[in-house]
PDB file of C-alpha atoms and ligand atoms in Angstrom:
ATOM      1  CA  MET A  30    -131.851-169.031 -41.577  1.00 79.00           C
ATOM      2  CA  HIS A  31    -130.046-170.755 -38.711  1.00 85.00           C
ATOM      3  CA  LYS A  32    -126.447-171.588 -39.598  1.00 86.00           C
ATOM      4  CA  VAL A  33    -124.861-174.634 -37.943  1.00 85.00           C
ATOM      5  CA  GLN A  34    -121.579-173.690 -36.263  1.00 85.00           C
ATOM      6  CA  LYS A  35    -118.584-176.004 -36.557  1.00 86.00           C
ATOM      7  CA  TYR A  36    -117.724-177.369 -33.141  1.00 90.00           C
ATOM      8  CA  ILE A  37    -114.289-178.197 -31.772  1.00 94.00           C
ATOM      9  CA  ALA A  38    -114.129-181.986 -31.794  1.00 94.00           C
ATOM     10  CA  GLU A  39    -112.554-184.299 -29.241  1.00 94.00           C
ATOM     11  CA  ASP A  40    -112.118-188.066 -29.172  1.00 96.00           C
ATOM     12  CA  LEU A  41    -114.845-189.922 -27.324  1.00 95.00           C
ATOM     13  CA  LYS A  42    -113.987-191.903 -24.205  1.00 95.00           C
ATOM     14  CA  PHE A  43    -116.260-194.931 -24.313  1.00 96.00           C
ATOM     15  CA  SER A  44    -116.187-198.378 -22.723  1.00 95.00           C
ATOM     16  CA  ASN A  45    -116.635-200.708 -25.641  1.00 96.00           C
ATOM     17  CA  GLN A  46    -118.327-203.597 -23.876  1.00 98.00           C
ATOM     18  CA  THR A  47    -119.376-206.836 -25.480  1.00 98.00           C
ATOM     19  CA  ILE A  48    -123.069-207.736 -25.490  1.00 98.00           C
ATOM     20  CA  LYS A  49    -122.379-210.231 -22.709  1.00 98.00           C
ATOM     21  CA  GLU A  50    -120.581-207.645 -20.575  1.00 98.00           C
ATOM     22  CA  MET A  51    -123.464-205.212 -21.084  1.00 98.00           C
ATOM     23  CA  ARG A  52    -125.962-207.813 -19.929  1.00 98.00           C
ATOM     24  CA  ILE A  53    -123.913-208.716 -16.873  1.00 98.00           C
ATOM     25  CA  ASN A  54    -123.155-205.115 -15.934  1.00 98.00           C
ATOM     26  CA  SER A  55    -126.720-203.896 -16.343  1.00 98.00           C
ATOM     27  CA  LYS A  56    -127.961-206.762 -14.134  1.00 98.00           C
ATOM     28  CA  LYS A  57    -125.252-206.035 -11.564  1.00 98.00           C
ATOM     29  CA  PHE A  58    -126.251-202.381 -11.520  1.00 98.00           C
ATOM     30  CA  TYR A  59    -129.928-203.230 -11.121  1.00 98.00           C
ATOM     31  CA  ASN A  60    -129.200-205.666  -8.286  1.00 98.00           C
ATOM     32  CA  ASN A  61    -127.343-202.897  -6.486  1.00 98.00           C
ATOM     33  CA  ILE A  62    -129.661-199.942  -7.125  1.00 98.00           C
ATOM     34  CA  LYS A  63    -132.848-201.830  -6.284  1.00 98.00           C
ATOM     35  CA  ASP A  64    -131.724-201.911  -2.666  1.00 97.00           C
ATOM     36  CA  ARG A  65    -131.528-198.118  -2.409  1.00 98.00           C
ATOM     37  CA  ARG A  66    -134.069-196.999   0.192  1.00 98.00           C
ATOM     38  CA  SER A  67    -135.033-193.622   1.556  1.00 98.00           C
ATOM     39  CA  ILE A  68    -134.325-193.617   5.260  1.00 97.00           C
ATOM     40  CA  ARG A  69    -135.556-191.282   7.981  1.00 97.00           C
ATOM     41  CA  GLU A  70    -133.366-192.355  10.918  1.00 97.00           C
ATOM     42  CA  PHE A  71    -129.723-191.371  10.577  1.00 97.00           C
ATOM     43  CA  SER A  72    -126.726-192.124  12.751  1.00 96.00           C
ATOM     44  CA  LYS A  73    -124.529-189.217  13.805  1.00 91.00           C
ATOM     45  CA  ASP A  74    -121.438-191.021  12.402  1.00 91.00           C
ATOM     46  CA  LYS A  75    -118.976-188.725  10.657  1.00 93.00           C
ATOM     47  CA  ILE A  76    -118.657-189.146   6.898  1.00 97.00           C
ATOM     48  CA  ASP A  77    -115.660-188.087   4.795  1.00 98.00           C
ATOM     49  CA  ILE A  78    -116.701-184.929   2.938  1.00 98.00           C
ATOM     50  CA  ASN A  79    -114.818-186.192  -0.137  1.00 98.00           C
ATOM     51  CA  VAL A  80    -117.552-188.786  -0.655  1.00 98.00           C
ATOM     52  CA  ILE A  81    -120.109-185.975  -0.769  1.00 98.00           C
ATOM     53  CA  LYS A  82    -117.858-183.958  -3.082  1.00 98.00           C
ATOM     54  CA  ASN A  83    -117.520-186.911  -5.474  1.00 98.00           C
ATOM     55  CA  ALA A  84    -121.294-187.349  -5.521  1.00 98.00           C
ATOM     56  CA  ILE A  85    -121.688-183.679  -6.439  1.00 99.00           C
ATOM     57  CA  LEU A  86    -118.993-183.960  -9.119  1.00 99.00           C
ATOM     58  CA  SER A  87    -120.954-186.923 -10.495  1.00 99.00           C
ATOM     59  CA  ALA A  88    -124.140-184.837 -10.503  1.00 99.00           C
ATOM     60  CA  GLY A  89    -122.266-182.029 -12.233  1.00 98.00           C
ATOM     61  CA  SER A  90    -121.339-184.411 -15.052  1.00 98.00           C
ATOM     62  CA  ALA A  91    -125.034-184.853 -15.932  1.00 98.00           C
ATOM     63  CA  PRO A  92    -126.489-183.928 -19.293  1.00 98.00           C
ATOM     64  CA  SER A  93    -128.308-180.588 -19.292  1.00 98.00           C
ATOM     65  CA  GLY A  94    -130.198-178.415 -21.767  1.00 98.00           C
ATOM     66  CA  ALA A  95    -127.534-176.778 -24.014  1.00 97.00           C
ATOM     67  CA  ASN A  96    -124.959-177.874 -21.378  1.00 97.00           C
ATOM     68  CA  LEU A  97    -125.916-174.828 -19.311  1.00 97.00           C
ATOM     69  CA  GLN A  98    -125.764-176.819 -16.042  1.00 97.00           C
ATOM     70  CA  PRO A  99    -128.581-174.945 -14.299  1.00 98.00           C
ATOM     71  CA  TRP A 100    -127.854-176.162 -10.772  1.00 98.00           C
ATOM     72  CA  HIS A 101    -126.182-175.231  -7.538  1.00 98.00           C
ATOM     73  CA  PHE A 102    -125.420-177.565  -4.631  1.00 98.00           C
ATOM     74  CA  VAL A 103    -124.980-176.444  -1.036  1.00 99.00           C
ATOM     75  CA  ILE A 104    -123.320-178.868   1.385  1.00 98.00           C
ATOM     76  CA  VAL A 105    -124.443-178.230   4.952  1.00 98.00           C
ATOM     77  CA  LYS A 106    -122.383-179.714   7.779  1.00 98.00           C
ATOM     78  CA  ASN A 107    -122.659-176.899  10.336  1.00 98.00           C
ATOM     79  CA  LYS A 108    -124.836-177.846  13.324  1.00 98.00           C
ATOM     80  CA  SER A 109    -126.443-174.470  13.920  1.00 98.00           C
ATOM     81  CA  ILE A 110    -127.371-174.103  10.236  1.00 98.00           C
ATOM     82  CA  LYS A 111    -128.910-177.583  10.293  1.00 98.00           C
ATOM     83  CA  LYS A 112    -130.916-176.529  13.338  1.00 98.00           C
ATOM     84  CA  LYS A 113    -132.183-173.400  11.556  1.00 98.00           C
ATOM     85  CA  ILE A 114    -133.226-175.533   8.579  1.00 98.00           C
ATOM     86  CA  ARG A 115    -135.005-178.024  10.845  1.00 98.00           C
ATOM     87  CA  ILE A 116    -136.969-175.278  12.582  1.00 98.00           C
ATOM     88  CA  GLU A 117    -138.160-173.784   9.281  1.00 98.00           C
ATOM     89  CA  ALA A 118    -138.856-177.182   7.686  1.00 98.00           C
ATOM     90  CA  GLU A 119    -140.911-178.293  10.682  1.00 97.00           C
ATOM     91  CA  LYS A 120    -142.947-175.070  10.530  1.00 97.00           C
ATOM     92  CA  GLU A 121    -143.860-175.819   6.906  1.00 96.00           C
ATOM     93  CA  GLU A 122    -144.487-179.492   7.607  1.00 96.00           C
ATOM     94  CA  GLU A 123    -146.699-178.728  10.608  1.00 95.00           C
ATOM     95  CA  ASN A 124    -148.787-176.493   8.366  1.00 95.00           C
ATOM     96  CA  PHE A 125    -148.808-179.156   5.632  1.00 95.00           C
ATOM     97  CA  TYR A 126    -149.871-182.104   7.772  1.00 95.00           C
ATOM     98  CA  ASN A 127    -152.403-180.210   9.905  1.00 94.00           C
ATOM     99  CA  HIS A 128    -153.895-177.632   7.525  1.00 95.00           C
ATOM    100  CA  LYS A 129    -152.708-177.550   3.913  1.00 95.00           C
ATOM    101  CA  ALA A 130    -152.564-181.150   2.697  1.00 94.00           C
ATOM    102  CA  PRO A 131    -155.686-182.471   0.986  1.00 94.00           C
ATOM    103  CA  GLN A 132    -157.067-185.705   2.465  1.00 95.00           C
ATOM    104  CA  GLU A 133    -156.064-187.620  -0.681  1.00 95.00           C
ATOM    105  CA  TRP A 134    -152.400-186.623  -0.254  1.00 94.00           C
ATOM    106  CA  LEU A 135    -152.406-187.543   3.434  1.00 95.00           C
ATOM    107  CA  GLU A 136    -153.843-190.933   2.513  1.00 95.00           C
ATOM    108  CA  ALA A 137    -151.102-191.468  -0.094  1.00 94.00           C
ATOM    109  CA  LEU A 138    -148.478-190.655   2.555  1.00 95.00           C
ATOM    110  CA  SER A 139    -149.992-192.729   5.351  1.00 94.00           C
ATOM    111  CA  PRO A 140    -148.149-196.029   4.536  1.00 94.00           C
ATOM    112  CA  LEU A 141    -144.867-194.128   5.078  1.00 93.00           C
ATOM    113  CA  GLY A 142    -145.789-193.048   8.617  1.00 92.00           C
ATOM    114  CA  THR A 143    -144.277-189.581   8.154  1.00 94.00           C
ATOM    115  CA  ASP A 144    -145.265-186.511  10.180  1.00 93.00           C
ATOM    116  CA  GLU A 145    -144.014-182.994  10.920  1.00 95.00           C
ATOM    117  CA  ASN A 146    -141.131-184.172  13.114  1.00 95.00           C
ATOM    118  CA  LYS A 147    -137.865-183.837  11.158  1.00 97.00           C
ATOM    119  CA  LYS A 148    -135.236-184.873  13.688  1.00 96.00           C
ATOM    120  CA  PHE A 149    -133.169-186.346  10.845  1.00 97.00           C
ATOM    121  CA  ILE A 150    -132.279-182.861   9.608  1.00 98.00           C
ATOM    122  CA  GLU A 151    -130.146-182.350  12.712  1.00 97.00           C
ATOM    123  CA  ASN A 152    -128.951-185.931  13.150  1.00 96.00           C
ATOM    124  CA  ALA A 153    -127.588-186.579   9.655  1.00 98.00           C
ATOM    125  CA  PRO A 154    -123.962-185.536   9.114  1.00 98.00           C
ATOM    126  CA  TYR A 155    -124.706-183.782   5.807  1.00 98.00           C
ATOM    127  CA  LEU A 156    -127.507-182.034   4.035  1.00 98.00           C
ATOM    128  CA  ILE A 157    -127.227-181.235   0.355  1.00 98.00           C
ATOM    129  CA  ALA A 158    -129.565-178.466  -0.762  1.00 98.00           C
ATOM    130  CA  ILE A 159    -130.025-178.571  -4.525  1.00 98.00           C
ATOM    131  CA  PHE A 160    -131.070-175.392  -6.286  1.00 98.00           C
ATOM    132  CA  GLU A 161    -132.379-175.026  -9.845  1.00 98.00           C
ATOM    133  CA  LYS A 162    -131.428-171.902 -11.779  1.00 97.00           C
ATOM    134  CA  LYS A 163    -134.094-170.524 -14.128  1.00 94.00           C
ATOM    135  CA  TYR A 164    -131.396-168.260 -15.438  1.00 95.00           C
ATOM    136  CA  SER A 165    -127.717-167.739 -14.651  1.00 93.00           C
ATOM    137  CA  ILE A 166    -125.938-164.443 -14.223  1.00 90.00           C
ATOM    138  CA  SER A 167    -122.606-163.796 -15.869  1.00 88.00           C
ATOM    139  CA  LYS A 168    -120.934-160.370 -16.023  1.00 91.00           C
ATOM    140  CA  ASN A 169    -124.203-158.760 -14.853  1.00 91.00           C
ATOM    141  CA  LYS A 170    -126.077-160.372 -17.763  1.00 92.00           C
ATOM    142  CA  LYS A 171    -128.978-162.799 -17.459  1.00 95.00           C
ATOM    143  CA  ILE A 172    -128.415-166.074 -19.328  1.00 93.00           C
ATOM    144  CA  LYS A 173    -131.578-168.099 -19.857  1.00 96.00           C
ATOM    145  CA  ASN A 174    -131.401-171.801 -19.040  1.00 97.00           C
ATOM    146  CA  TYR A 175    -133.383-174.474 -20.879  1.00 97.00           C
ATOM    147  CA  TYR A 176    -135.084-177.625 -19.608  1.00 98.00           C
ATOM    148  CA  VAL A 177    -134.166-176.670 -16.074  1.00 98.00           C
ATOM    149  CA  LYS A 178    -136.339-179.171 -14.167  1.00 98.00           C
ATOM    150  CA  GLU A 179    -135.392-182.049 -16.455  1.00 98.00           C
ATOM    151  CA  SER A 180    -131.674-181.246 -16.152  1.00 98.00           C
ATOM    152  CA  VAL A 181    -131.694-180.804 -12.371  1.00 98.00           C
ATOM    153  CA  GLY A 182    -133.797-183.959 -11.973  1.00 98.00           C
ATOM    154  CA  ILE A 183    -131.266-186.003 -13.945  1.00 99.00           C
ATOM    155  CA  ALA A 184    -128.331-184.524 -11.988  1.00 99.00           C
ATOM    156  CA  THR A 185    -130.095-185.261  -8.702  1.00 99.00           C
ATOM    157  CA  GLY A 186    -130.694-188.860  -9.790  1.00 98.00           C
ATOM    158  CA  ILE A 187    -127.002-189.294 -10.546  1.00 98.00           C
ATOM    159  CA  LEU A 188    -126.085-187.745  -7.193  1.00 98.00           C
ATOM    160  CA  ILE A 189    -128.404-190.111  -5.316  1.00 98.00           C
ATOM    161  CA  THR A 190    -127.063-193.077  -7.290  1.00 98.00           C
ATOM    162  CA  CYS A 191    -123.463-192.138  -6.431  1.00 98.00           C
ATOM    163  CA  LEU A 192    -124.327-191.800  -2.726  1.00 98.00           C
ATOM    164  CA  HIS A 193    -125.919-195.248  -2.745  1.00 98.00           C
ATOM    165  CA  PHE A 194    -123.017-196.745  -4.687  1.00 98.00           C
ATOM    166  CA  SER A 195    -120.640-195.199  -2.093  1.00 98.00           C
ATOM    167  CA  GLY A 196    -122.441-196.892   0.786  1.00 98.00           C
ATOM    168  CA  LEU A 197    -124.436-193.913   2.017  1.00 98.00           C
ATOM    169  CA  ALA A 198    -128.149-193.615   2.552  1.00 98.00           C
ATOM    170  CA  MET A 199    -130.296-190.571   1.983  1.00 98.00           C
ATOM    171  CA  LEU A 200    -133.720-189.034   2.030  1.00 98.00           C
ATOM    172  CA  THR A 201    -135.222-186.688  -0.534  1.00 98.00           C
ATOM    173  CA  HIS A 202    -136.948-184.082   1.602  1.00 98.00           C
ATOM    174  CA  THR A 203    -139.307-181.464   0.201  1.00 97.00           C
ATOM    175  CA  PRO A 204    -140.992-179.283   2.792  1.00 95.00           C
ATOM    176  CA  SER A 205    -143.165-176.905   0.820  1.00 93.00           C
ATOM    177  CA  PRO A 206    -142.474-174.084   0.198  1.00 95.00           C
ATOM    178  CA  MET A 207    -138.694-174.294   0.652  1.00 97.00           C
ATOM    179  CA  THR A 208    -137.872-170.633   0.088  1.00 97.00           C
ATOM    180  CA  PHE A 209    -136.458-170.471   3.633  1.00 98.00           C
ATOM    181  CA  LEU A 210    -133.438-172.303   2.195  1.00 98.00           C
ATOM    182  CA  ASN A 211    -132.530-169.273   0.058  1.00 98.00           C
ATOM    183  CA  LYS A 212    -132.465-167.115   3.164  1.00 98.00           C
ATOM    184  CA  ILE A 213    -130.565-169.490   5.442  1.00 98.00           C
ATOM    185  CA  LEU A 214    -128.089-170.588   2.755  1.00 98.00           C
ATOM    186  CA  LYS A 215    -127.693-167.122   1.247  1.00 98.00           C
ATOM    187  CA  ARG A 216    -128.693-168.119  -2.273  1.00 98.00           C
ATOM    188  CA  PRO A 217    -129.770-165.478  -4.821  1.00 96.00           C
ATOM    189  CA  ASN A 218    -133.258-164.952  -6.270  1.00 95.00           C
ATOM    190  CA  ASN A 219    -132.550-166.692  -9.580  1.00 96.00           C
ATOM    191  CA  GLU A 220    -132.181-169.961  -7.657  1.00 97.00           C
ATOM    192  CA  LYS A 221    -135.123-172.021  -6.458  1.00 98.00           C
ATOM    193  CA  PRO A 222    -134.761-174.927  -4.023  1.00 98.00           C
ATOM    194  CA  PHE A 223    -135.319-178.195  -5.899  1.00 98.00           C
ATOM    195  CA  VAL A 224    -134.906-180.783  -3.124  1.00 98.00           C
ATOM    196  CA  LEU A 225    -133.117-181.084   0.176  1.00 98.00           C
ATOM    197  CA  LEU A 226    -131.122-184.309   0.491  1.00 98.00           C
ATOM    198  CA  ILE A 227    -130.429-185.676   3.945  1.00 98.00           C
ATOM    199  CA  VAL A 228    -127.301-187.826   3.792  1.00 98.00           C
ATOM    200  CA  GLY A 229    -125.501-190.235   6.096  1.00 98.00           C
ATOM    201  CA  ARG A 230    -125.466-193.742   7.440  1.00 98.00           C
ATOM    202  CA  PRO A 231    -128.674-195.293   8.696  1.00 97.00           C
ATOM    203  CA  ASP A 232    -129.086-195.497  12.453  1.00 97.00           C
ATOM    204  CA  THR A 233    -128.435-199.075  13.633  1.00 96.00           C
ATOM    205  CA  LYS A 234    -132.132-199.322  14.509  1.00 95.00           C
ATOM    206  CA  ALA A 235    -133.357-197.769  11.261  1.00 96.00           C
ATOM    207  CA  LYS A 236    -136.348-199.440   9.628  1.00 96.00           C
ATOM    208  CA  VAL A 237    -138.028-198.652   6.325  1.00 96.00           C
ATOM    209  CA  PRO A 238    -141.702-198.879   5.379  1.00 95.00           C
ATOM    210  CA  LYS A 239    -142.426-202.173   3.610  1.00 94.00           C
ATOM    211  CA  PHE A 240    -144.569-200.135   1.211  1.00 94.00           C
ATOM    212  CA  ALA A 241    -141.483-198.336  -0.171  1.00 95.00           C
ATOM    213  CA  LYS A 242    -140.000-201.545  -1.532  1.00 95.00           C
ATOM    214  CA  GLN A 243    -143.072-202.335  -3.594  1.00 96.00           C
ATOM    215  CA  LYS A 244    -142.103-201.106  -7.033  1.00 98.00           C
ATOM    216  CA  LYS A 245    -144.205-201.484 -10.161  1.00 98.00           C
ATOM    217  CA  LYS A 246    -143.376-204.428 -12.383  1.00 98.00           C
ATOM    218  CA  PHE A 247    -141.506-204.004 -15.678  1.00 98.00           C
ATOM    219  CA  ASP A 248    -144.669-204.490 -17.759  1.00 98.00           C
ATOM    220  CA  GLU A 249    -146.548-201.898 -15.749  1.00 98.00           C
ATOM    221  CA  ILE A 250    -143.989-199.183 -16.440  1.00 98.00           C
ATOM    222  CA  THR A 251    -142.853-200.132 -19.955  1.00 98.00           C
ATOM    223  CA  SER A 252    -144.188-200.466 -23.481  1.00 98.00           C
ATOM    224  CA  ILE A 253    -142.085-201.869 -26.288  1.00 98.00           C
ATOM    225  CA  PHE A 254    -142.776-201.249 -29.958  1.00 98.00           C
TER     226      PHE A 254
HETATM  227  C1  FMN B 301    -139.411-185.523  -5.180  1.00 92.44           C
HETATM  228  C2  FMN B 301    -139.498-186.326  -3.917  1.00 92.44           C
HETATM  229  C3  FMN B 301    -139.902-185.717  -2.757  1.00 92.44           C
HETATM  230  C4  FMN B 301    -139.942-186.436  -1.557  1.00 92.44           C
HETATM  231  N1  FMN B 301    -140.253-185.788  -0.401  1.00 92.44           N
HETATM  232  C5  FMN B 301    -140.212-186.452   0.774  1.00 92.44           C
HETATM  233  C6  FMN B 301    -140.406-185.758   1.998  1.00 92.44           C
HETATM  234  O1  FMN B 301    -140.575-184.553   2.043  1.00 92.44           O
HETATM  235  N2  FMN B 301    -140.392-186.489   3.147  1.00 92.44           N
HETATM  236  C7  FMN B 301    -140.171-187.841   3.158  1.00 92.44           C
HETATM  237  O2  FMN B 301    -140.160-188.435   4.237  1.00 92.44           O
HETATM  238  N3  FMN B 301    -139.955-188.516   1.990  1.00 92.44           N
HETATM  239  C8  FMN B 301    -139.946-187.853   0.819  1.00 92.44           C
HETATM  240  N4  FMN B 301    -139.670-188.517  -0.361  1.00 92.44           N
HETATM  241  C9  FMN B 301    -139.287-189.939  -0.322  1.00 92.44           C
HETATM  242  C10 FMN B 301    -140.392-190.860  -0.831  1.00 92.44           C
HETATM  243  O3  FMN B 301    -141.397-190.998   0.145  1.00 92.44           O
HETATM  244  C11 FMN B 301    -139.762-192.222  -1.165  1.00 92.44           C
HETATM  245  O4  FMN B 301    -138.871-192.049  -2.240  1.00 92.44           O
HETATM  246  C12 FMN B 301    -140.821-193.255  -1.550  1.00 92.44           C
HETATM  247  O5  FMN B 301    -141.628-193.583  -0.464  1.00 92.44           O
HETATM  248  C13 FMN B 301    -140.190-194.536  -2.097  1.00 92.44           C
HETATM  249  O6  FMN B 301    -139.287-195.074  -1.163  1.00 92.44           O
HETATM  250  P1  FMN B 301    -137.775-195.374  -1.565  1.00 92.44           P
HETATM  251  O7  FMN B 301    -137.121-194.051  -1.866  1.00 92.44           O
HETATM  252  O8  FMN B 301    -137.204-196.058  -0.375  1.00 92.44           O
HETATM  253  O9  FMN B 301    -137.801-196.227  -2.799  1.00 92.44           O
HETATM  254  C14 FMN B 301    -139.611-187.816  -1.554  1.00 92.44           C
HETATM  255  C15 FMN B 301    -139.217-188.434  -2.750  1.00 92.44           C
HETATM  256  C16 FMN B 301    -139.147-187.693  -3.912  1.00 92.44           C
HETATM  257  C17 FMN B 301    -138.657-188.356  -5.172  1.00 92.44           C
END
């Protein structure tokens, strides 16, 4: 029979807000986050790497299955590496848009006006490649991770939220397959690319598709019992 281990306890750090504060803060948060938009035109403005580091620290604070933290983040600022990534991503995207993608998928994407051109990969000051780890390796031993996709998805959401909160814009980019990222970024076989985030300030002329702002209403996405 499974025996419950005693854990080493610590005091909890918790903001004890009043009901009113909770209501105000949750509304404030919503009013801020609802204006997050994926952008595809970035300015070449330099960004302090500490902002990116803080966003990754925030992601690293995420909950994860058994606290195994099955993620790895690669910050890319080097121009020639960005160029290599763009070349490989555009190869995959060219194949996707012109051969691989079913008509239904192309129709779903059409309001966004995207195509195989990924100039933003080179223009943006930072890329963050996020890798999920099916298992980790410690002292030459494989350690299985649990709920990997769920954990990495939550961490990525926190990262994106921190970037937005810090005044940066981003794009979740997913050329498929993304295995070229392992090669270019020298990541081992137990890691699989999850998403590639393109991060920076929007170009002064950046526009976003009107379609992207149209989010489902509360009642469409929620049931209450
Ligand atoms: C998992 C995931 C993959 C995505 N992949 C791409 C992509 O490869 N290229 C792209 O231009 N946008 C991509 N997007 C961005 C979506 O098109 C965008 O989130 C959606 O249109 C809603 O717009 P918003 O982010 O401004 O709310 C992706 C988003 C997610 C969550």
